[in-house]
Amino acid sequence: MSAETTRPLLKTPSPAYARPVARAWTVARLGAAVGGFLLAGMLAGCGGTKTVTKTVTVVGTVPNGGATSVSASVAAGAHDFAQFACAQCHGERGRGGVSTDVPTLNVIGKQLTVAQLKHIINHGLGESANPKKPYMPVWGQVISTHQVADLVAYIRAGLPSVPGATPAPVITGQGPAVEGALLYQRYGCVNCHGPNGLGGVPNPQSPDKAIPALSGADFFKEFNTDEKIIEIIRTGSVLGRAPIVSMPHWGGIIPDSQLRALVAYIKTLKTS
């Protein structure tokens, strides 16, 4: 069974928000399934590349206040890990604790080859129709080849602590719209839907050729209630197969109070 095959289940005015079809296996089975799934032809071209590694010193990242050395690629991967909200599903430094359906990268990361990790990042894995079962989305059209290599280097290095490579803080008590704007950054929504929800990120094989905006008349005509906006965040969307970008199920990750805050922020965006 291919991890890339999907078809829409919802009939909505815009096909860009169709849900994925159910899969026989989910992310929870990644450790057992990935070997048989990926080894059949995926590893062609792996190896044979000479890599020159530059080492940089990262200070104050070990319990005794000393220093540890990581390559520049590993350090960059740590920042990419924060930027693309990987910790929101895989846990801080890939140590899990968010969902039993998401593997702990600090354990499984070293068990997978470089080629396997790159393929999973680019093509996604473990899609499910159950909105409470998170899956790895398709990142191939959003994350560059260089960033993927850095992420893999970071994972293979054991996801060390790197100063500044942390998710954006979320401040509460200043109103739900402010909290939602910060959550929009923390969960990486900005990477795909753009600043201020303006969209424009390419998604060449989708009907709209781009990831949908979260602002404008078309969006608010289709998603004209809080409940509809929350539902699409919870259930995600997938059309076709990689390299079409997919939106993950956030239902098993984002609590209801934060979903409401995200809606409050989205409703402040341009409506025309």
PDB file of C-alpha atoms in Angstrom:
ATOM      1  CA  MET A   1       0.000   0.000   0.000  1.00  0.00           C
ATOM      2  CA  SER A   2       1.379   3.398  -0.955  1.00  0.00           C
ATOM      3  CA  ALA A   3       1.614   6.091   1.709  1.00  0.00           C
ATOM      4  CA  GLU A   4       0.993   8.695  -0.929  1.00  0.00           C
ATOM      5  CA  THR A   5      -2.410   7.621  -2.270  1.00  0.00           C
ATOM      6  CA  THR A   6      -5.282   9.776  -1.033  1.00  0.00           C
ATOM      7  CA  ARG A   7      -8.689  10.776  -2.252  1.00  0.00           C
ATOM      8  CA  PRO A   8     -11.144  13.382  -0.966  1.00  0.00           C
ATOM      9  CA  LEU A   9     -14.028  12.381   1.267  1.00  0.00           C
ATOM     10  CA  LEU A  10     -15.773  15.716   1.781  1.00  0.00           C
ATOM     11  CA  LYS A  11     -17.995  17.518  -0.649  1.00  0.00           C
ATOM     12  CA  THR A  12     -17.225  21.171  -0.003  1.00  0.00           C
ATOM     13  CA  PRO A  13     -17.446  24.255  -2.226  1.00  0.00           C
ATOM     14  CA  SER A  14     -13.667  24.292  -2.532  1.00  0.00           C
ATOM     15  CA  PRO A  15     -11.781  21.018  -3.233  1.00  0.00           C
ATOM     16  CA  ALA A  16      -8.713  22.451  -1.526  1.00  0.00           C
ATOM     17  CA  TYR A  17     -10.081  21.383   1.846  1.00  0.00           C
ATOM     18  CA  ALA A  18     -10.952  17.742   1.099  1.00  0.00           C
ATOM     19  CA  ARG A  19     -10.162  15.185   3.807  1.00  0.00           C
ATOM     20  CA  PRO A  20      -7.954  12.133   3.370  1.00  0.00           C
ATOM     21  CA  VAL A  21      -9.262   8.601   3.033  1.00  0.00           C
ATOM     22  CA  ALA A  22      -8.594   6.197   5.918  1.00  0.00           C
ATOM     23  CA  ARG A  23      -5.437   4.103   5.988  1.00  0.00           C
ATOM     24  CA  ALA A  24      -4.812   0.600   7.258  1.00  0.00           C
ATOM     25  CA  TRP A  25      -1.957   1.829   9.374  1.00  0.00           C
ATOM     26  CA  THR A  26      -1.116   5.043  11.198  1.00  0.00           C
ATOM     27  CA  VAL A  27       1.876   6.884  12.526  1.00  0.00           C
ATOM     28  CA  ALA A  28       1.765   4.734  15.643  1.00  0.00           C
ATOM     29  CA  ARG A  29       2.990   1.837  13.501  1.00  0.00           C
ATOM     30  CA  LEU A  30       5.833   3.782  11.978  1.00  0.00           C
ATOM     31  CA  GLY A  31       8.562   1.829  13.730  1.00  0.00           C
ATOM     32  CA  ALA A  32       7.228  -1.512  12.498  1.00  0.00           C
ATOM     33  CA  ALA A  33       5.968  -0.469   9.077  1.00  0.00           C
ATOM     34  CA  VAL A  34       8.597   1.875   7.775  1.00  0.00           C
ATOM     35  CA  GLY A  35      11.115  -0.831   6.939  1.00  0.00           C
ATOM     36  CA  GLY A  36       8.835  -2.865   4.695  1.00  0.00           C
ATOM     37  CA  PHE A  37       7.186   0.244   3.293  1.00  0.00           C
ATOM     38  CA  LEU A  38      10.329   2.097   2.320  1.00  0.00           C
ATOM     39  CA  LEU A  39      12.911  -0.527   1.448  1.00  0.00           C
ATOM     40  CA  ALA A  40      11.149  -1.576  -1.778  1.00  0.00           C
ATOM     41  CA  GLY A  41      12.935   0.746  -4.157  1.00  0.00           C
ATOM     42  CA  MET A  42      13.077   3.909  -2.074  1.00  0.00           C
ATOM     43  CA  LEU A  43      16.722   3.745  -1.156  1.00  0.00           C
ATOM     44  CA  ALA A  44      18.103   3.982  -4.700  1.00  0.00           C
ATOM     45  CA  GLY A  45      20.767   6.628  -4.935  1.00  0.00           C
ATOM     46  CA  CYS A  46      21.485   6.635  -1.219  1.00  0.00           C
ATOM     47  CA  GLY A  47      25.125   6.910  -0.225  1.00  0.00           C
ATOM     48  CA  GLY A  48      28.230   7.674  -2.196  1.00  0.00           C
ATOM     49  CA  THR A  49      28.135  11.373  -1.341  1.00  0.00           C
ATOM     50  CA  LYS A  50      31.107  12.944   0.391  1.00  0.00           C
ATOM     51  CA  THR A  51      30.047  15.459   3.023  1.00  0.00           C
ATOM     52  CA  VAL A  52      32.273  18.168   4.472  1.00  0.00           C
ATOM     53  CA  THR A  53      31.101  18.996   7.990  1.00  0.00           C
ATOM     54  CA  LYS A  54      31.854  22.230   9.805  1.00  0.00           C
ATOM     55  CA  THR A  55      31.675  22.013  13.585  1.00  0.00           C
ATOM     56  CA  VAL A  56      30.393  24.859  15.704  1.00  0.00           C
ATOM     57  CA  THR A  57      30.327  25.168  19.484  1.00  0.00           C
ATOM     58  CA  VAL A  58      27.001  25.541  21.231  1.00  0.00           C
ATOM     59  CA  VAL A  59      27.429  26.839  24.781  1.00  0.00           C
ATOM     60  CA  GLY A  60      25.321  26.028  27.809  1.00  0.00           C
ATOM     61  CA  THR A  61      23.363  23.112  26.386  1.00  0.00           C
ATOM     62  CA  VAL A  62      24.378  20.393  28.822  1.00  0.00           C
ATOM     63  CA  PRO A  63      23.184  20.012  32.429  1.00  0.00           C
ATOM     64  CA  ASN A  64      26.493  21.091  34.001  1.00  0.00           C
ATOM     65  CA  GLY A  65      26.482  24.355  32.053  1.00  0.00           C
ATOM     66  CA  GLY A  66      29.345  23.279  29.793  1.00  0.00           C
ATOM     67  CA  ALA A  67      29.454  23.243  26.033  1.00  0.00           C
ATOM     68  CA  THR A  68      28.757  20.733  23.313  1.00  0.00           C
ATOM     69  CA  SER A  69      29.812  20.796  19.688  1.00  0.00           C
ATOM     70  CA  VAL A  70      27.411  20.253  16.812  1.00  0.00           C
ATOM     71  CA  SER A  71      27.799  20.785  13.109  1.00  0.00           C
ATOM     72  CA  ALA A  72      26.354  23.884  11.459  1.00  0.00           C
ATOM     73  CA  SER A  73      23.888  21.598   9.677  1.00  0.00           C
ATOM     74  CA  VAL A  74      22.683  20.099  12.966  1.00  0.00           C
ATOM     75  CA  ALA A  75      22.261  23.577  14.462  1.00  0.00           C
ATOM     76  CA  ALA A  76      20.289  24.703  11.401  1.00  0.00           C
ATOM     77  CA  GLY A  77      18.146  21.580  11.641  1.00  0.00           C
ATOM     78  CA  ALA A  78      17.304  22.412  15.250  1.00  0.00           C
ATOM     79  CA  HIS A  79      16.007  25.829  14.172  1.00  0.00           C
ATOM     80  CA  ASP A  80      14.074  24.252  11.286  1.00  0.00           C
ATOM     81  CA  PHE A  81      12.571  21.801  13.791  1.00  0.00           C
ATOM     82  CA  ALA A  82      11.210  24.774  15.729  1.00  0.00           C
ATOM     83  CA  GLN A  83      10.163  26.805  12.674  1.00  0.00           C
ATOM     84  CA  PHE A  84       8.143  24.001  11.121  1.00  0.00           C
ATOM     85  CA  ALA A  85       6.447  23.092  14.418  1.00  0.00           C
ATOM     86  CA  CYS A  86       7.853  19.550  14.549  1.00  0.00           C
ATOM     87  CA  ALA A  87       7.910  19.705  18.348  1.00  0.00           C
ATOM     88  CA  GLN A  88       4.163  20.279  18.473  1.00  0.00           C
ATOM     89  CA  CYS A  89       3.653  16.650  17.421  1.00  0.00           C
ATOM     90  CA  HIS A  90       6.947  14.913  18.183  1.00  0.00           C
ATOM     91  CA  GLY A  91       7.590  16.708  21.480  1.00  0.00           C
ATOM     92  CA  GLU A  92      10.453  18.927  22.570  1.00  0.00           C
ATOM     93  CA  ARG A  93      13.649  17.701  20.906  1.00  0.00           C
ATOM     94  CA  GLY A  94      11.672  14.766  19.525  1.00  0.00           C
ATOM     95  CA  ARG A  95      11.132  13.153  22.919  1.00  0.00           C
ATOM     96  CA  GLY A  96       7.414  12.532  22.421  1.00  0.00           C
ATOM     97  CA  GLY A  97       4.781  12.978  25.086  1.00  0.00           C
ATOM     98  CA  VAL A  98       2.273  14.734  22.824  1.00  0.00           C
ATOM     99  CA  SER A  99       0.407  11.824  21.244  1.00  0.00           C
ATOM    100  CA  THR A 100       0.821   8.055  21.383  1.00  0.00           C
ATOM    101  CA  ASP A 101       0.235   8.056  17.613  1.00  0.00           C
ATOM    102  CA  VAL A 102       3.387  10.080  16.940  1.00  0.00           C
ATOM    103  CA  PRO A 103       6.793   8.373  17.252  1.00  0.00           C
ATOM    104  CA  THR A 104       9.570   9.681  19.472  1.00  0.00           C
ATOM    105  CA  LEU A 105      12.251  10.859  17.068  1.00  0.00           C
ATOM    106  CA  ASN A 106      15.073  10.629  19.591  1.00  0.00           C
ATOM    107  CA  VAL A 107      14.509   6.851  19.575  1.00  0.00           C
ATOM    108  CA  ILE A 108      13.379   6.013  16.060  1.00  0.00           C
ATOM    109  CA  GLY A 109      15.421   8.682  14.254  1.00  0.00           C
ATOM    110  CA  LYS A 110      18.678   6.763  14.473  1.00  0.00           C
ATOM    111  CA  GLN A 111      16.991   3.541  13.359  1.00  0.00           C
ATOM    112  CA  LEU A 112      16.000   5.008   9.991  1.00  0.00           C
ATOM    113  CA  THR A 113      18.363   5.712   7.130  1.00  0.00           C
ATOM    114  CA  VAL A 114      18.968   9.183   5.756  1.00  0.00           C
ATOM    115  CA  ALA A 115      16.979   8.268   2.653  1.00  0.00           C
ATOM    116  CA  GLN A 116      14.035   7.020   4.709  1.00  0.00           C
ATOM    117  CA  LEU A 117      13.900  10.164   6.840  1.00  0.00           C
ATOM    118  CA  LYS A 118      14.071  12.425   3.788  1.00  0.00           C
ATOM    119  CA  HIS A 119      11.268  10.507   2.080  1.00  0.00           C
ATOM    120  CA  ILE A 120       9.008  10.690   5.138  1.00  0.00           C
ATOM    121  CA  ILE A 121       9.525  14.458   5.474  1.00  0.00           C
ATOM    122  CA  ASN A 122       8.896  15.087   1.786  1.00  0.00           C
ATOM    123  CA  HIS A 123       6.029  12.639   1.232  1.00  0.00           C
ATOM    124  CA  GLY A 124       4.319  12.293   4.605  1.00  0.00           C
ATOM    125  CA  LEU A 125       3.280   9.079   6.328  1.00  0.00           C
ATOM    126  CA  GLY A 126       0.424   7.429   8.190  1.00  0.00           C
ATOM    127  CA  GLU A 127      -2.592   9.369   6.949  1.00  0.00           C
ATOM    128  CA  SER A 128      -5.877   8.548   8.638  1.00  0.00           C
ATOM    129  CA  ALA A 129      -9.490   9.658   8.358  1.00  0.00           C
ATOM    130  CA  ASN A 130      -9.714   9.818  12.158  1.00  0.00           C
ATOM    131  CA  PRO A 131      -9.107  13.474  13.123  1.00  0.00           C
ATOM    132  CA  LYS A 132      -7.805  12.392  16.532  1.00  0.00           C
ATOM    133  CA  LYS A 133      -5.050  10.312  14.914  1.00  0.00           C
ATOM    134  CA  PRO A 134      -2.341  12.741  13.808  1.00  0.00           C
ATOM    135  CA  TYR A 135      -0.209  11.888  10.776  1.00  0.00           C
ATOM    136  CA  MET A 136       2.941  13.180   9.157  1.00  0.00           C
ATOM    137  CA  PRO A 137       1.938  15.710   6.476  1.00  0.00           C
ATOM    138  CA  VAL A 138       3.527  16.165   3.063  1.00  0.00           C
ATOM    139  CA  TRP A 139       6.210  18.855   3.357  1.00  0.00           C
ATOM    140  CA  GLY A 140       7.919  18.475  -0.020  1.00  0.00           C
ATOM    141  CA  GLN A 141       6.676  21.715  -1.588  1.00  0.00           C
ATOM    142  CA  VAL A 142       7.260  23.809   1.518  1.00  0.00           C
ATOM    143  CA  ILE A 143      10.622  22.724   2.949  1.00  0.00           C
ATOM    144  CA  SER A 144      13.721  23.065   0.772  1.00  0.00           C
ATOM    145  CA  THR A 145      16.134  20.240   0.005  1.00  0.00           C
ATOM    146  CA  HIS A 146      18.748  21.989   2.139  1.00  0.00           C
ATOM    147  CA  GLN A 147      16.352  22.281   5.091  1.00  0.00           C
ATOM    148  CA  VAL A 148      15.388  18.616   4.792  1.00  0.00           C
ATOM    149  CA  ALA A 149      19.065  17.646   4.903  1.00  0.00           C
ATOM    150  CA  ASP A 150      19.566  19.813   8.000  1.00  0.00           C
ATOM    151  CA  LEU A 151      16.509  18.322   9.709  1.00  0.00           C
ATOM    152  CA  VAL A 152      17.776  14.818   9.004  1.00  0.00           C
ATOM    153  CA  ALA A 153      21.231  15.739  10.344  1.00  0.00           C
ATOM    154  CA  TYR A 154      19.605  17.066  13.525  1.00  0.00           C
ATOM    155  CA  ILE A 155      17.490  13.945  13.988  1.00  0.00           C
ATOM    156  CA  ARG A 156      20.397  11.605  13.290  1.00  0.00           C
ATOM    157  CA  ALA A 157      22.519  13.536  15.810  1.00  0.00           C
ATOM    158  CA  GLY A 158      19.998  12.737  18.538  1.00  0.00           C
ATOM    159  CA  LEU A 159      18.198  16.108  18.538  1.00  0.00           C
ATOM    160  CA  PRO A 160      20.617  17.961  20.831  1.00  0.00           C
ATOM    161  CA  SER A 161      19.663  21.169  22.592  1.00  0.00           C
ATOM    162  CA  VAL A 162      20.593  24.275  20.584  1.00  0.00           C
ATOM    163  CA  PRO A 163      20.155  27.768  22.095  1.00  0.00           C
ATOM    164  CA  GLY A 164      17.347  29.746  20.488  1.00  0.00           C
ATOM    165  CA  ALA A 165      15.918  26.748  18.652  1.00  0.00           C
ATOM    166  CA  THR A 166      12.683  26.698  20.606  1.00  0.00           C
ATOM    167  CA  PRO A 167       9.021  27.140  19.639  1.00  0.00           C
ATOM    168  CA  ALA A 168       7.607  30.651  19.817  1.00  0.00           C
ATOM    169  CA  PRO A 169       6.161  31.423  23.278  1.00  0.00           C
ATOM    170  CA  VAL A 170       2.405  31.830  23.600  1.00  0.00           C
ATOM    171  CA  ILE A 171       1.150  34.632  25.844  1.00  0.00           C
ATOM    172  CA  THR A 172      -2.323  34.368  27.329  1.00  0.00           C
ATOM    173  CA  GLY A 173      -4.336  37.035  29.126  1.00  0.00           C
ATOM    174  CA  GLN A 174      -4.169  39.567  26.284  1.00  0.00           C
ATOM    175  CA  GLY A 175      -7.283  38.359  24.520  1.00  0.00           C
ATOM    176  CA  PRO A 176      -7.971  35.284  22.371  1.00  0.00           C
ATOM    177  CA  ALA A 177      -6.957  36.984  19.102  1.00  0.00           C
ATOM    178  CA  VAL A 178      -3.473  37.757  20.443  1.00  0.00           C
ATOM    179  CA  GLU A 179      -3.111  34.210  21.734  1.00  0.00           C
ATOM    180  CA  GLY A 180      -4.320  32.894  18.379  1.00  0.00           C
ATOM    181  CA  ALA A 181      -1.794  35.002  16.463  1.00  0.00           C
ATOM    182  CA  LEU A 182       1.014  33.512  18.555  1.00  0.00           C
ATOM    183  CA  LEU A 183      -0.387  30.008  18.144  1.00  0.00           C
ATOM    184  CA  TYR A 184      -0.450  30.607  14.381  1.00  0.00           C
ATOM    185  CA  GLN A 185       3.337  30.935  14.597  1.00  0.00           C
ATOM    186  CA  ARG A 186       3.881  28.179  17.157  1.00  0.00           C
ATOM    187  CA  TYR A 187       1.994  25.531  15.185  1.00  0.00           C
ATOM    188  CA  GLY A 188       3.704  26.548  11.958  1.00  0.00           C
ATOM    189  CA  CYS A 189       0.511  27.697  10.200  1.00  0.00           C
ATOM    190  CA  VAL A 190       2.450  30.652   8.788  1.00  0.00           C
ATOM    191  CA  ASN A 191       4.758  28.319   6.840  1.00  0.00           C
ATOM    192  CA  CYS A 192       1.923  27.205   4.579  1.00  0.00           C
ATOM    193  CA  HIS A 193      -0.862  29.776   4.852  1.00  0.00           C
ATOM    194  CA  GLY A 194       1.482  32.750   4.842  1.00  0.00           C
ATOM    195  CA  PRO A 195       1.773  35.822   7.048  1.00  0.00           C
ATOM    196  CA  ASN A 196      -1.589  37.269   7.997  1.00  0.00           C
ATOM    197  CA  GLY A 197      -3.226  34.245   6.366  1.00  0.00           C
ATOM    198  CA  LEU A 198      -2.638  35.644   2.874  1.00  0.00           C
ATOM    199  CA  GLY A 199      -1.625  32.289   1.376  1.00  0.00           C
ATOM    200  CA  GLY A 200       0.401  32.149  -1.804  1.00  0.00           C
ATOM    201  CA  VAL A 201       2.654  29.214  -0.912  1.00  0.00           C
ATOM    202  CA  PRO A 202       2.941  27.081  -4.090  1.00  0.00           C
ATOM    203  CA  ASN A 203       1.158  23.743  -4.228  1.00  0.00           C
ATOM    204  CA  PRO A 204       1.497  23.075  -7.975  1.00  0.00           C
ATOM    205  CA  GLN A 205      -0.580  19.904  -8.316  1.00  0.00           C
ATOM    206  CA  SER A 206      -3.535  21.131  -6.291  1.00  0.00           C
ATOM    207  CA  PRO A 207      -6.546  22.609  -8.105  1.00  0.00           C
ATOM    208  CA  ASP A 208      -5.729  26.123  -6.881  1.00  0.00           C
ATOM    209  CA  LYS A 209      -1.952  25.715  -7.529  1.00  0.00           C
ATOM    210  CA  ALA A 210      -1.339  27.168  -4.071  1.00  0.00           C
ATOM    211  CA  ILE A 211      -2.114  26.458  -0.429  1.00  0.00           C
ATOM    212  CA  PRO A 212      -5.419  28.198   0.388  1.00  0.00           C
ATOM    213  CA  ALA A 213      -5.397  31.559   2.116  1.00  0.00           C
ATOM    214  CA  LEU A 214      -7.138  31.918   5.466  1.00  0.00           C
ATOM    215  CA  SER A 215      -8.409  35.356   4.551  1.00  0.00           C
ATOM    216  CA  GLY A 216     -10.457  36.917   1.789  1.00  0.00           C
ATOM    217  CA  ALA A 217     -14.059  36.655   0.668  1.00  0.00           C
ATOM    218  CA  ASP A 218     -13.803  33.092  -0.676  1.00  0.00           C
ATOM    219  CA  PHE A 219     -12.513  31.667   2.596  1.00  0.00           C
ATOM    220  CA  PHE A 220     -15.047  33.415   4.815  1.00  0.00           C
ATOM    221  CA  LYS A 221     -17.902  32.536   2.451  1.00  0.00           C
ATOM    222  CA  GLU A 222     -17.057  28.840   2.742  1.00  0.00           C
ATOM    223  CA  PHE A 223     -16.068  28.900   6.414  1.00  0.00           C
ATOM    224  CA  ASN A 224     -18.715  31.264   7.716  1.00  0.00           C
ATOM    225  CA  THR A 225     -18.961  29.917  11.270  1.00  0.00           C
ATOM    226  CA  ASP A 226     -16.496  29.243  14.078  1.00  0.00           C
ATOM    227  CA  GLU A 227     -17.445  25.573  14.002  1.00  0.00           C
ATOM    228  CA  LYS A 228     -16.542  25.185  10.318  1.00  0.00           C
ATOM    229  CA  ILE A 229     -13.133  26.750  10.840  1.00  0.00           C
ATOM    230  CA  ILE A 230     -12.455  24.552  13.864  1.00  0.00           C
ATOM    231  CA  GLU A 231     -13.547  21.464  11.945  1.00  0.00           C
ATOM    232  CA  ILE A 232     -11.053  21.994   9.120  1.00  0.00           C
ATOM    233  CA  ILE A 233      -8.246  22.601  11.616  1.00  0.00           C
ATOM    234  CA  ARG A 234      -9.155  19.413  13.462  1.00  0.00           C
ATOM    235  CA  THR A 235      -9.552  17.178  10.420  1.00  0.00           C
ATOM    236  CA  GLY A 236      -6.895  18.533   8.075  1.00  0.00           C
ATOM    237  CA  SER A 237      -6.995  18.137   4.321  1.00  0.00           C
ATOM    238  CA  VAL A 238      -5.299  16.165   1.582  1.00  0.00           C
ATOM    239  CA  LEU A 239      -5.884  16.060  -2.155  1.00  0.00           C
ATOM    240  CA  GLY A 240      -4.159  13.636  -4.475  1.00  0.00           C
ATOM    241  CA  ARG A 241      -0.681  12.550  -3.536  1.00  0.00           C
ATOM    242  CA  ALA A 242       2.792  14.009  -3.004  1.00  0.00           C
ATOM    243  CA  PRO A 243       4.025  16.519  -3.981  1.00  0.00           C
ATOM    244  CA  ILE A 244       0.663  18.043  -3.075  1.00  0.00           C
ATOM    245  CA  VAL A 245       1.030  19.551   0.374  1.00  0.00           C
ATOM    246  CA  SER A 246      -1.281  18.135   3.031  1.00  0.00           C
ATOM    247  CA  MET A 247      -2.609  19.750   6.175  1.00  0.00           C
ATOM    248  CA  PRO A 248      -2.300  17.495   9.232  1.00  0.00           C
ATOM    249  CA  HIS A 249      -5.035  16.506  11.642  1.00  0.00           C
ATOM    250  CA  TRP A 250      -4.644  18.888  14.555  1.00  0.00           C
ATOM    251  CA  GLY A 251      -7.608  17.391  16.450  1.00  0.00           C
ATOM    252  CA  GLY A 252      -5.423  15.137  18.549  1.00  0.00           C
ATOM    253  CA  ILE A 253      -2.842  17.855  19.191  1.00  0.00           C
ATOM    254  CA  ILE A 254      -4.433  21.293  19.657  1.00  0.00           C
ATOM    255  CA  PRO A 255      -6.769  21.632  22.678  1.00  0.00           C
ATOM    256  CA  ASP A 256     -10.208  23.191  22.244  1.00  0.00           C
ATOM    257  CA  SER A 257      -9.266  26.422  24.016  1.00  0.00           C
ATOM    258  CA  GLN A 258      -6.422  27.011  21.572  1.00  0.00           C
ATOM    259  CA  LEU A 259      -8.633  26.120  18.604  1.00  0.00           C
ATOM    260  CA  ARG A 260     -10.996  28.885  19.729  1.00  0.00           C
ATOM    261  CA  ALA A 261      -8.086  31.303  20.024  1.00  0.00           C
ATOM    262  CA  LEU A 262      -6.916  30.415  16.498  1.00  0.00           C
ATOM    263  CA  VAL A 263     -10.425  31.100  15.192  1.00  0.00           C
ATOM    264  CA  ALA A 264     -10.481  34.446  17.005  1.00  0.00           C
ATOM    265  CA  TYR A 265      -7.240  35.403  15.239  1.00  0.00           C
ATOM    266  CA  ILE A 266      -8.359  34.168  11.816  1.00  0.00           C
ATOM    267  CA  LYS A 267     -11.539  36.241  12.125  1.00  0.00           C
ATOM    268  CA  THR A 268      -9.376  39.382  12.460  1.00  0.00           C
ATOM    269  CA  LEU A 269      -7.860  38.818   8.990  1.00  0.00           C
ATOM    270  CA  LYS A 270      -8.950  40.535   5.790  1.00  0.00           C
ATOM    271  CA  THR A 271     -12.401  39.516   4.630  1.00  0.00           C
ATOM    272  CA  SER A 272     -12.296  41.014   1.147  1.00  0.00           C
TER     273      SER A 272
END
